[in-house]
């Protein structure tokens, strides 16, 4: 799918968060001059400026911001203007301490950091909307205004609040969901452990309790918490649409492995344009693979349309235990990888590294050392690369493989009191994505309710919680000719987290032609051997099952461990398609062998030149297609492609070589 980005945005915008209020006027002048040198064309302004814009309940100071808007406009830089509601000023908490968030242990989170507000607080809501309206009225006609940026990373620090105000709001949400308390009792299974409620007033958020809190209560609280912040976004968005029509509205998501609190696949439907913040996990030696998965998931939240990379970092961040600096070339590779997967902007946190505050050791486009630095030279180089590939803007993808992903399944899957703590929701999704990418298969990451009819391969990883409709859609995809592969701990419960009876994996049992009578999770670090996937054995860990065939054929078996002799991998022909089941956690080699077979069986097209460390992705537009090659490896990568390589401006005829660590973008076809 492709579609033009909002016309108010510069094509393939480049820039980042700009916090001029942290610096004197002379530095701000230098900022604008250096932004020109670096080719910055979009700056995100006023994200944390509430205390400066509104220093007291009825005191407003827009003068400095007027000046910044005017100066940036004069410098030819467009503005992504925040509504400034992300971090309430100290005076507001002093007047209304009841708006502060409270943890599940009853600890109040005080001002002094950021985002110290309860998402359900009417006081916060009232003041934030007043500020949002004031911003919209003041800047709606400003020529620099390109995009509205609601709040910032909603839920980054305060996604779940357990205070009394939140408790009352949770009850309202539950009343709307269940109608009466009997409906709630049924859904939550409160016949267990004497939990039956006689009245909604007895219901609480899942605060710290002597034993595991009710799982459906926990699940509903996650739904409620995500909905509450989304409701706040919508309230600000509606004011912006009313007062400032025609200017697109976004808020920056945090689609990455660490963040699961917001159901972004639902949120995405409410944004004019999706934007995402992504930071590499320093401790992960293959962090670029997580990046590629997250970028594909971000495109999923955008319904397949292009999206904006609102933030990433030029080098180290400051908030991980050990903050690794990026290697030479890594920042450009990461940037182009995001573009390869659908980003139509490359923005950073932040323009100039701060001198003071908790983020002073976070990298910026302009480091503390100034322009005589490798980071700065790479920033300038990146800007040139982005200019060279600008024509990709608005293009989409036409992938034949999909991975189903659902935040509710993530929430359910990782609740407490499960068979093992070692089943992690994103684990199988990322591993299949890795294996498919290494073979040059482009992947969409989509919600189970998405239209699956165009996919020839549908991967269903660890879809613990699944609705009847979604399970039926997966079955229909197989019947219509797709190859479907389901991994363990899928289809186990319904939307209320109630087990689907009669044998696992309940919702997919018939489709897969298997019936599991018992889970056999493995001890920590215990590895088992599996045979049948090609020559020799492959290893597996974490999970095994007491699985019986009920229509499927066994493709691979456990050689040892608690499921010795039992099938580990099954296959069943279904209508015009095939359904596979993976009943253990295959190590990478096993996943690779399985995926190679699936790709061949499904007859998937493969992009040229892909390899484990050579990321290849194709964007497709109305007027052509572009092949992105990001060489994360230490060897030069040959790529048989014909067209014009845009970064170098050279024509290639089937013989492109992308040097180790470098990137290439080829407009495909004979020029
Ligand atoms: C988030 C925030 C930014 C900044 C960065 C640091 O993405 O939105 O304000 O704190 O993290 O990595």
XYZ file of C-alpha atoms and ligand atoms in Angstrom:
683
model
C 0.000 0.000 0.000
C 1.289 3.479 -0.709
C -0.050 6.933 -0.071
C 1.356 10.436 -0.116
C 2.549 11.774 3.226
C 0.836 14.919 4.509
C 1.780 17.689 2.107
C 2.740 20.026 4.943
C 5.786 17.874 5.688
C 9.126 18.203 3.927
C 9.815 15.129 1.785
C 11.839 12.582 3.780
C 12.088 15.100 6.593
C 15.336 15.259 8.542
C 15.894 16.832 11.968
C 14.743 16.198 15.496
C 13.651 17.485 18.889
C 14.791 21.036 19.408
C 14.892 22.473 22.926
C 16.108 26.064 22.473
C 14.837 27.055 25.918
C 17.846 25.217 27.362
C 20.280 27.613 25.662
C 21.120 31.340 25.412
C 20.306 33.403 22.305
C 23.820 33.183 20.835
C 23.667 29.388 20.896
C 20.218 29.468 19.306
C 21.632 31.568 16.450
C 24.398 29.032 15.994
C 21.780 26.263 16.059
C 19.960 27.724 13.076
C 23.176 28.209 11.160
C 24.297 24.637 11.821
C 20.846 23.271 11.014
C 21.295 24.853 7.607
C 24.701 23.195 7.229
C 23.236 19.820 8.225
C 20.193 20.212 6.002
C 17.690 19.994 8.865
C 14.214 20.742 7.555
C 11.925 19.656 10.427
C 12.297 20.528 14.118
C 10.107 19.281 16.952
C 9.478 22.153 19.310
C 7.983 22.680 22.778
C 7.764 19.017 23.850
C 8.718 19.807 27.448
C 7.885 23.506 27.504
C 4.711 23.605 29.594
C 6.420 25.213 32.628
C 7.898 27.927 30.406
C 4.768 28.611 28.368
C 2.485 28.690 31.412
C 4.588 29.586 34.466
C 1.472 29.919 36.659
C -2.225 29.026 36.483
C -3.125 32.267 34.704
C 0.253 33.405 33.456
C 1.190 32.756 29.842
C 4.453 33.403 28.042
C 4.325 32.691 24.336
C 6.823 35.405 23.365
C 9.871 33.153 23.292
C 8.020 30.480 21.326
C 6.689 33.032 18.809
C 10.295 34.042 18.252
C 11.466 30.454 17.794
C 8.690 29.744 15.310
C 9.486 32.903 13.361
C 13.224 32.284 13.342
C 12.864 28.686 12.240
C 10.502 29.763 9.506
C 12.984 32.394 8.351
C 15.643 29.657 8.269
C 13.405 27.492 6.054
C 12.758 24.893 8.757
C 9.265 23.466 9.282
C 7.997 22.734 12.759
C 6.459 19.663 14.335
C 4.859 21.601 17.172
C 4.125 19.802 20.421
C 1.013 20.626 22.371
C 3.458 20.844 25.324
C 1.255 18.739 27.594
C 3.780 15.930 28.167
C 5.118 17.028 31.508
C 2.985 19.136 33.861
C 4.742 22.028 35.635
C 5.506 21.802 39.376
C 2.873 24.412 40.267
C 0.094 22.165 38.988
C 1.084 19.244 41.202
C 1.430 21.622 44.145
C -2.119 22.857 43.641
C -3.480 19.392 42.871
C -1.404 16.605 44.430
C -4.346 14.279 43.721
C -3.264 14.239 40.050
C -0.018 12.392 40.814
C 0.303 8.764 39.681
C 0.492 5.904 42.180
C 2.184 2.530 41.663
C 0.595 -0.856 42.365
C 2.418 -0.820 45.711
C 0.767 2.455 46.658
C 3.827 4.640 46.128
C 3.105 8.156 44.854
C 5.331 9.246 41.969
C 6.263 12.844 42.617
C 7.247 15.692 40.284
C 10.955 16.137 39.663
C 11.248 13.827 36.675
C 8.649 14.014 33.939
C 5.153 12.738 33.087
C 4.042 12.901 36.752
C 0.330 12.653 36.137
C -2.391 10.082 36.518
C -3.823 9.364 33.048
C -7.357 9.361 34.499
C -6.957 12.638 36.382
C -9.700 15.139 35.439
C -7.471 17.932 36.781
C -4.631 16.970 34.452
C -7.050 16.544 31.549
C -8.624 19.969 32.103
C -5.291 21.804 32.285
C -3.755 19.866 29.389
C -6.709 20.562 27.108
C -6.647 24.240 28.044
C -2.989 24.400 27.051
C -3.606 22.385 23.881
C -6.352 24.809 22.823
C -4.161 27.822 23.617
C -1.355 26.376 21.473
C -3.711 25.594 18.609
C -5.278 29.058 18.659
C -1.937 30.806 18.761
C -0.086 28.836 16.065
C -2.745 27.452 13.721
C -1.870 29.988 11.022
C 1.867 30.075 11.559
C 3.652 29.354 8.273
C 6.251 27.132 9.981
C 3.616 24.753 11.350
C 3.762 21.382 9.555
C 2.496 18.880 12.112
C 0.915 18.760 15.570
C 2.668 16.524 18.088
C 0.312 15.548 20.902
C 2.032 15.179 24.266
C 5.072 12.880 23.989
C 5.407 9.126 24.238
C 2.122 8.847 26.092
C 2.504 6.209 28.801
C 6.306 6.109 28.768
C 6.519 6.391 32.557
C 2.923 6.494 33.779
C 0.986 4.006 31.651
C -0.589 2.336 34.663
C -1.825 4.279 37.660
C -3.465 2.552 40.646
C -4.713 5.597 42.585
C -8.297 6.086 43.778
C -9.128 8.300 40.795
C -7.912 5.549 38.466
C -9.899 2.984 40.456
C -13.112 4.981 39.891
C -12.337 5.387 36.185
C -11.567 1.668 35.892
C -14.995 0.874 37.386
C -16.663 3.134 34.808
C -14.757 1.385 32.029
C -15.830 -2.015 33.416
C -19.471 -0.909 33.683
C -19.364 0.068 30.005
C -17.744 -3.246 29.043
C -19.884 -5.623 31.096
C -23.127 -3.767 31.829
C -23.681 -5.415 35.188
C -21.536 -6.958 37.846
C -22.668 -10.480 36.937
C -21.110 -9.997 33.504
C -17.867 -8.995 35.178
C -17.996 -11.967 37.563
C -18.454 -14.311 34.644
C -15.672 -12.759 32.549
C -13.223 -12.627 35.414
C -14.020 -16.139 36.648
C -14.535 -14.837 40.182
C -15.946 -18.138 41.433
C -12.223 -18.865 41.935
C -10.614 -17.920 45.309
C -13.763 -16.272 46.692
C -13.439 -13.254 44.420
C -17.143 -12.749 43.609
C -18.169 -9.073 43.508
C -21.587 -7.892 44.655
C -21.161 -4.363 43.355
C -18.805 -2.488 41.001
C -17.796 -0.322 43.977
C -15.935 -3.324 45.414
C -13.720 -3.616 42.331
C -10.147 -2.268 42.433
C -7.228 -2.020 40.033
C -4.887 -5.006 40.432
C -2.929 -3.439 43.296
C -0.184 -5.381 45.087
C -1.955 -8.366 46.636
C -0.904 -11.313 48.814
C -1.236 -13.751 45.881
C -1.482 -13.514 42.075
C -4.191 -10.969 41.219
C -7.025 -12.265 39.019
C -5.576 -12.599 35.470
C -8.641 -11.160 33.704
C -8.614 -8.236 36.126
C -4.986 -7.655 35.132
C -5.808 -8.002 31.435
C -8.753 -5.607 31.663
C -6.621 -3.142 33.588
C -4.085 -3.165 30.762
C -6.914 -2.618 28.246
C -8.333 0.176 30.388
C -4.921 1.835 30.817
C -4.216 1.795 27.072
C -7.733 3.093 26.326
C -7.402 5.897 28.878
C -4.253 7.302 27.314
C -5.715 6.859 23.841
C -8.768 8.770 25.023
C -6.473 11.576 26.122
C -4.801 11.612 22.725
C -8.196 11.757 21.003
C -9.317 14.657 23.227
C -6.248 16.720 22.235
C -6.520 15.636 18.604
C -10.146 16.729 18.412
C -9.267 20.207 19.668
C -6.466 20.449 17.098
C -8.767 19.313 14.296
C -11.374 21.842 15.396
C -9.081 24.848 15.842
C -6.377 24.049 13.302
C -8.066 22.083 10.519
C -5.894 20.666 7.772
C -2.751 20.299 9.888
C -2.031 16.598 10.502
C -1.853 15.324 14.060
C 0.493 12.685 15.427
C 1.818 11.401 18.713
C 5.040 9.454 18.968
C 4.693 5.718 19.621
C 7.323 3.537 21.271
C 7.155 0.426 19.117
C 10.145 -1.532 20.377
C 10.823 -4.706 22.294
C 10.743 -2.981 25.673
C 7.299 -1.390 25.338
C 4.039 -3.273 25.490
C 1.660 -1.081 27.490
C -0.165 0.652 24.627
C -2.145 -1.267 22.034
C -0.592 0.641 19.143
C -2.377 -1.460 16.538
C -5.588 0.149 17.846
C -4.039 3.575 18.457
C -2.769 3.799 14.888
C -6.307 4.105 13.536
C -6.764 7.407 15.404
C -3.669 9.220 14.096
C -3.481 11.298 10.916
C 0.058 10.039 10.503
C 1.828 7.476 12.688
C 5.178 8.343 14.149
C 7.517 6.152 16.152
C 10.500 6.438 18.456
C 12.986 3.621 18.308
C 16.150 3.015 20.290
C 18.525 0.115 19.781
C 19.058 -2.250 22.683
C 22.759 -1.833 23.388
C 23.173 -5.278 24.926
C 21.731 -7.039 21.859
C 24.519 -7.947 19.389
C 21.893 -8.186 16.620
C 19.881 -5.116 17.556
C 19.337 -4.255 13.878
C 17.038 -7.289 13.625
C 14.833 -5.985 16.419
C 14.856 -2.631 14.615
C 13.627 -4.234 11.377
C 10.856 -6.085 13.192
C 9.759 -2.967 15.077
C 9.793 -0.912 11.892
C 7.573 -3.482 10.152
C 5.265 -3.490 13.177
C 5.151 0.306 13.088
C 4.061 0.096 9.440
C 1.384 -2.336 10.664
C 0.127 0.256 13.165
C -0.079 2.698 10.250
C -2.260 0.278 8.266
C 0.595 -0.255 5.778
C 1.034 3.444 5.031
C 4.314 5.335 5.398
C 5.110 6.647 8.878
C 7.573 9.026 10.482
C 10.625 8.018 12.500
C 10.128 10.695 15.136
C 13.112 9.824 17.307
C 16.179 7.677 17.373
C 19.719 8.455 18.478
C 22.854 9.441 16.644
C 24.889 7.395 19.117
C 24.520 6.339 22.780
C 21.447 6.924 24.909
C 21.594 7.579 28.649
C 18.920 5.278 30.038
C 20.217 1.758 29.509
C 22.556 0.171 32.072
C 25.534 0.435 29.696
C 25.128 2.894 26.862
C 27.059 1.712 23.852
C 28.168 4.356 21.351
C 27.199 3.565 17.762
C 29.958 2.281 15.526
C 31.055 4.306 12.513
C 28.316 3.990 9.876
C 25.794 2.420 12.266
C 23.670 5.560 12.571
C 23.322 5.778 8.784
C 22.486 2.064 8.553
C 19.816 2.364 11.244
C 18.330 5.426 9.589
C 18.131 3.806 6.161
C 16.763 0.584 7.659
C 13.816 2.551 9.040
C 13.256 4.154 5.638
C 13.498 0.733 3.976
C 10.611 -0.452 6.160
C 8.391 2.535 5.428
C 9.617 5.614 7.310
C 9.120 8.873 5.451
C 11.106 10.968 7.934
C 14.328 10.463 9.871
C 14.306 12.497 13.060
C 16.313 12.275 16.237
C 16.253 12.996 19.887
C 17.703 15.619 19.963
C 19.292 18.417 17.957
C 21.941 19.572 20.447
C 23.107 17.392 23.344
C 22.016 19.022 26.620
C 24.423 20.506 29.167
C 22.197 19.910 32.157
C 19.532 17.478 33.224
C 19.124 13.723 33.182
C 19.751 13.441 29.446
C 23.060 15.305 29.270
C 24.889 12.119 28.303
C 22.389 11.278 25.550
C 23.822 11.798 22.083
C 22.462 14.493 19.779
C 22.904 15.568 16.179
C 25.322 18.139 17.551
C 27.463 16.528 20.280
C 29.104 18.296 23.241
C 32.368 18.188 21.273
C 30.842 20.334 18.513
C 31.177 20.035 14.756
C 34.737 18.729 14.787
C 33.556 15.226 15.549
C 32.794 11.984 13.775
C 29.149 12.144 14.889
C 28.643 15.523 13.233
C 30.352 14.461 10.014
C 28.070 11.417 9.846
C 25.025 13.600 10.475
C 25.951 15.727 7.491
C 26.574 12.605 5.429
C 23.213 11.132 6.436
C 21.479 14.312 5.363
C 23.054 13.987 1.925
C 22.049 10.327 1.677
C 18.454 11.198 2.564
C 18.387 13.945 -0.071
C 19.605 11.424 -2.634
C 16.851 8.915 -1.886
C 14.007 11.396 -1.329
C 11.988 10.036 -4.262
C 10.925 6.982 -2.211
C 8.544 9.120 -0.166
C 4.954 7.890 -0.215
C 5.826 4.404 -1.444
C 4.676 1.275 0.382
C 5.264 -2.456 0.221
C 3.700 -5.490 -1.460
C 4.813 -8.314 0.785
C 3.545 -11.879 0.474
C 4.216 -12.913 4.076
C 2.506 -11.736 7.252
C 3.230 -12.191 10.922
C 0.164 -11.807 13.131
C 0.724 -9.603 16.152
C -1.653 -8.574 18.892
C -0.890 -6.481 21.975
C -3.715 -8.187 23.882
C -2.106 -11.551 23.169
C 1.205 -10.066 24.398
C -0.444 -8.899 27.620
C -2.156 -12.230 28.186
C 0.885 -14.299 27.268
C 3.167 -12.601 29.775
C 0.855 -12.558 32.777
C 2.025 -14.360 35.909
C 1.075 -17.898 37.011
C 1.782 -19.516 33.639
C 3.476 -22.820 32.747
C 6.886 -21.123 32.438
C 8.329 -17.624 32.638
C 10.453 -18.390 29.579
C 7.705 -17.918 26.980
C 8.125 -14.327 25.802
C 5.581 -12.956 23.388
C 7.844 -11.289 20.831
C 10.410 -14.078 20.844
C 8.945 -16.318 18.080
C 7.662 -13.368 16.040
C 11.153 -11.863 15.953
C 12.798 -15.196 15.188
C 10.538 -15.952 12.215
C 11.013 -12.371 11.030
C 14.781 -12.824 11.264
C 14.727 -16.081 9.327
C 12.409 -14.730 6.623
C 14.466 -11.545 6.264
C 17.668 -13.566 5.865
C 16.041 -15.288 2.885
C 14.926 -11.986 1.372
C 11.255 -12.364 2.191
C 9.572 -9.070 3.057
C 7.101 -9.299 5.930
C 4.091 -7.311 7.076
C 3.354 -7.393 10.791
C -0.394 -7.100 11.149
C -3.230 -7.489 13.629
C -5.145 -10.799 13.450
C -8.211 -8.885 12.241
C -6.328 -7.639 9.141
C -7.311 -8.805 5.665
C -5.104 -11.872 5.119
C -6.251 -12.643 1.587
C -3.148 -11.304 -0.158
C -0.655 -13.343 1.903
C 0.788 -16.655 0.823
C 2.478 -17.248 4.160
C 0.827 -16.406 7.487
C 2.898 -16.830 10.662
C 0.978 -17.077 13.936
C 3.597 -16.831 16.703
C 2.580 -17.381 20.339
C -0.920 -15.999 19.767
C -1.915 -17.080 23.282
C -5.165 -15.100 23.349
C -7.291 -15.205 20.246
C -10.905 -14.449 19.380
C -13.100 -16.933 17.520
C -13.166 -14.528 14.559
C -9.396 -14.280 14.333
C -8.984 -18.054 14.593
C -11.576 -18.472 11.836
C -9.733 -15.951 9.640
C -6.487 -17.906 10.009
C -8.298 -21.115 9.067
C -9.906 -19.374 6.089
C -6.492 -18.172 4.909
C -5.182 -21.755 4.916
C -8.280 -23.085 3.167
C -7.879 -20.426 0.493
C -4.338 -21.570 -0.245
C -1.988 -19.904 2.217
C 0.691 -21.724 4.140
C -0.026 -21.079 7.823
C 2.433 -21.784 10.620
C 1.348 -21.636 14.255
C 3.810 -21.802 17.137
C 3.294 -23.175 20.669
C 1.195 -21.408 23.300
C -1.164 -20.077 20.619
C -4.955 -20.267 20.676
C -4.942 -21.202 24.357
C -7.516 -18.746 25.753
C -10.416 -16.540 24.632
C -10.638 -12.764 25.140
C -11.464 -13.279 28.832
C -8.336 -15.371 29.364
C -10.463 -18.486 29.838
C -8.887 -21.709 28.608
C -10.359 -23.235 25.449
C -11.222 -26.777 26.550
C -10.783 -30.183 24.948
C -7.029 -30.075 24.392
C -4.504 -27.483 23.292
C -4.040 -25.428 21.170
C -7.797 -24.948 21.530
C -8.609 -22.369 18.865
C -6.270 -23.934 16.292
C -6.632 -27.629 17.183
C -8.827 -28.520 14.230
C -6.945 -26.431 11.718
C -3.650 -27.994 12.762
C -4.939 -31.557 13.234
C -3.228 -31.986 16.588
C -4.341 -32.385 20.178
C -2.079 -31.643 23.122
C -3.084 -33.051 26.479
C -0.350 -31.482 28.594
C 2.339 -28.807 28.406
C 5.834 -30.057 29.238
C 7.892 -26.892 29.811
C 11.636 -27.405 30.110
C 13.898 -26.503 32.989
C 15.908 -23.300 32.750
C 18.771 -23.724 30.274
C 17.704 -27.281 29.367
C 18.150 -28.084 25.664
C 16.519 -30.953 23.780
C 17.214 -32.508 20.380
C 14.772 -32.650 17.502
C 15.146 -34.747 14.378
C 13.333 -34.631 11.047
C 14.146 -31.103 9.954
C 16.729 -31.951 7.320
C 20.052 -33.664 7.988
C 20.933 -34.489 11.589
C 19.396 -32.888 14.610
C 18.508 -29.380 15.655
C 18.248 -28.039 19.178
C 15.252 -26.640 21.004
C 14.515 -25.352 24.504
C 11.859 -23.758 26.750
C 8.827 -25.715 25.576
C 7.544 -29.194 24.721
C 4.095 -30.764 24.668
C 2.420 -34.114 25.022
C 1.026 -33.900 21.493
C -1.157 -36.422 19.643
C -1.761 -36.367 15.920
C -5.401 -35.833 14.947
C -5.191 -35.496 11.188
C -1.733 -33.974 10.829
C 1.477 -35.788 9.911
C 4.547 -35.531 12.136
C 7.467 -33.864 10.371
C 9.946 -33.797 13.257
C 10.187 -35.544 16.635
C 11.734 -34.917 20.026
C 14.678 -37.249 20.562
C 14.950 -36.596 24.289
C 13.528 -34.577 27.142
C 10.017 -34.834 28.577
C 8.425 -35.198 25.114
C 10.901 -37.826 23.816
C 9.318 -39.659 20.892
C 6.538 -37.078 20.542
C 6.019 -34.899 17.448
C 7.723 -31.491 17.650
C 6.605 -30.252 14.243
C 3.479 -31.200 12.320
C 1.925 -30.469 8.955
C -1.603 -30.828 7.637
C -3.088 -30.081 4.205
C -6.133 -27.852 4.570
C -8.292 -26.912 1.565
C -5.899 -25.350 -0.932
C -3.301 -24.596 1.713
C -1.276 -26.090 4.530
C -1.167 -25.662 8.304
C 2.026 -26.293 10.274
C 2.449 -26.483 14.037
C 5.697 -25.906 15.902
C 5.404 -27.414 19.373
C 8.794 -26.394 20.740
C 11.147 -23.415 20.714
C 13.517 -24.262 17.883
C 16.972 -22.750 18.061
C 17.841 -20.439 15.161
C 19.121 -23.264 12.962
C 15.844 -25.139 13.278
C 13.785 -22.031 12.532
C 16.001 -21.367 9.503
C 15.450 -24.876 8.127
C 11.721 -24.722 8.736
C 11.366 -21.262 7.217
C 13.343 -22.279 4.118
C 10.872 -25.108 3.619
C 7.858 -22.871 4.187
C 9.151 -20.251 1.761
C 9.635 -22.862 -0.894
C 6.301 -24.555 -0.267
C 4.434 -21.239 -0.353
C 6.330 -20.238 -3.506
C 7.343 -16.861 -2.094
C 9.379 -14.385 -4.124
C 12.758 -13.579 -2.615
C 14.570 -10.272 -2.752
C 18.053 -10.445 -4.275
C 21.182 -10.312 -2.156
C 19.666 -10.957 1.269
C 21.787 -12.777 3.855
C 21.781 -13.036 7.657
C 23.536 -9.693 8.041
C 22.513 -8.145 4.734
C 19.102 -6.564 5.141
C 17.195 -6.156 1.897
C 13.757 -4.561 1.607
C 11.680 -3.254 -1.255
C 9.413 -0.210 -1.283
C 6.856 -0.071 -4.050
C 5.134 3.037 -5.394
C 2.870 3.968 -8.261
C 5.874 4.792 -10.463
C 8.322 2.074 -9.609
C 10.138 0.238 -6.882
C 13.252 0.737 -4.786
C 15.502 -1.951 -3.380
C 17.169 -1.033 -0.082
C 20.307 -2.893 0.939
C 21.713 -2.340 4.424
C 24.922 -4.262 4.916
C 25.285 -4.827 8.665
C 28.056 -7.368 8.129
C 31.817 -7.219 7.834
C 31.977 -8.575 4.259
C 31.103 -6.773 1.030
C 27.703 -7.939 -0.237
C 27.012 -8.752 -3.900
C 23.440 -7.912 -4.934
C 22.189 -8.887 -8.405
C 20.018 -5.864 -9.157
C 19.631 -3.559 -12.139
C 18.757 0.120 -11.964
C 20.139 3.342 -10.571
C 21.842 3.319 -7.207
C 20.669 6.610 -5.722
C 23.277 7.203 -3.003
C 26.167 7.124 -5.504
C 24.079 8.150 -8.519
C 25.517 5.240 -10.534
C 23.706 2.856 -12.829
C 24.096 -0.820 -11.996
C 23.451 -3.774 -14.277
C 22.993 -6.863 -12.140
C 26.287 -6.453 -10.313
C 25.917 -4.134 -7.339
C 28.389 -4.646 -4.501
C 27.471 -3.001 -1.200
C 30.614 -2.567 0.912
C 30.672 -3.876 4.478
C 28.798 -1.517 6.781
C 27.325 0.594 3.973
C 23.899 1.150 2.431
C 22.499 1.302 -1.097
C 19.114 2.225 -2.537
C 18.413 1.141 -6.091
C 15.605 2.494 -8.236
C 14.878 -0.759 -10.024
C 14.581 -1.177 -13.758
C 16.618 -0.205 -16.793
C 17.137 3.564 -16.802
C 12.208 9.324 24.506
C 11.647 10.717 24.713
C 12.668 11.782 24.549
C 13.975 11.389 25.162
C 14.439 10.087 24.569
C 15.782 9.636 25.079
O 12.169 8.883 23.240
O 10.558 10.985 23.870
O 12.161 12.955 25.161
O 13.805 11.256 26.533
O 13.505 9.108 24.938
O 16.190 8.459 24.440
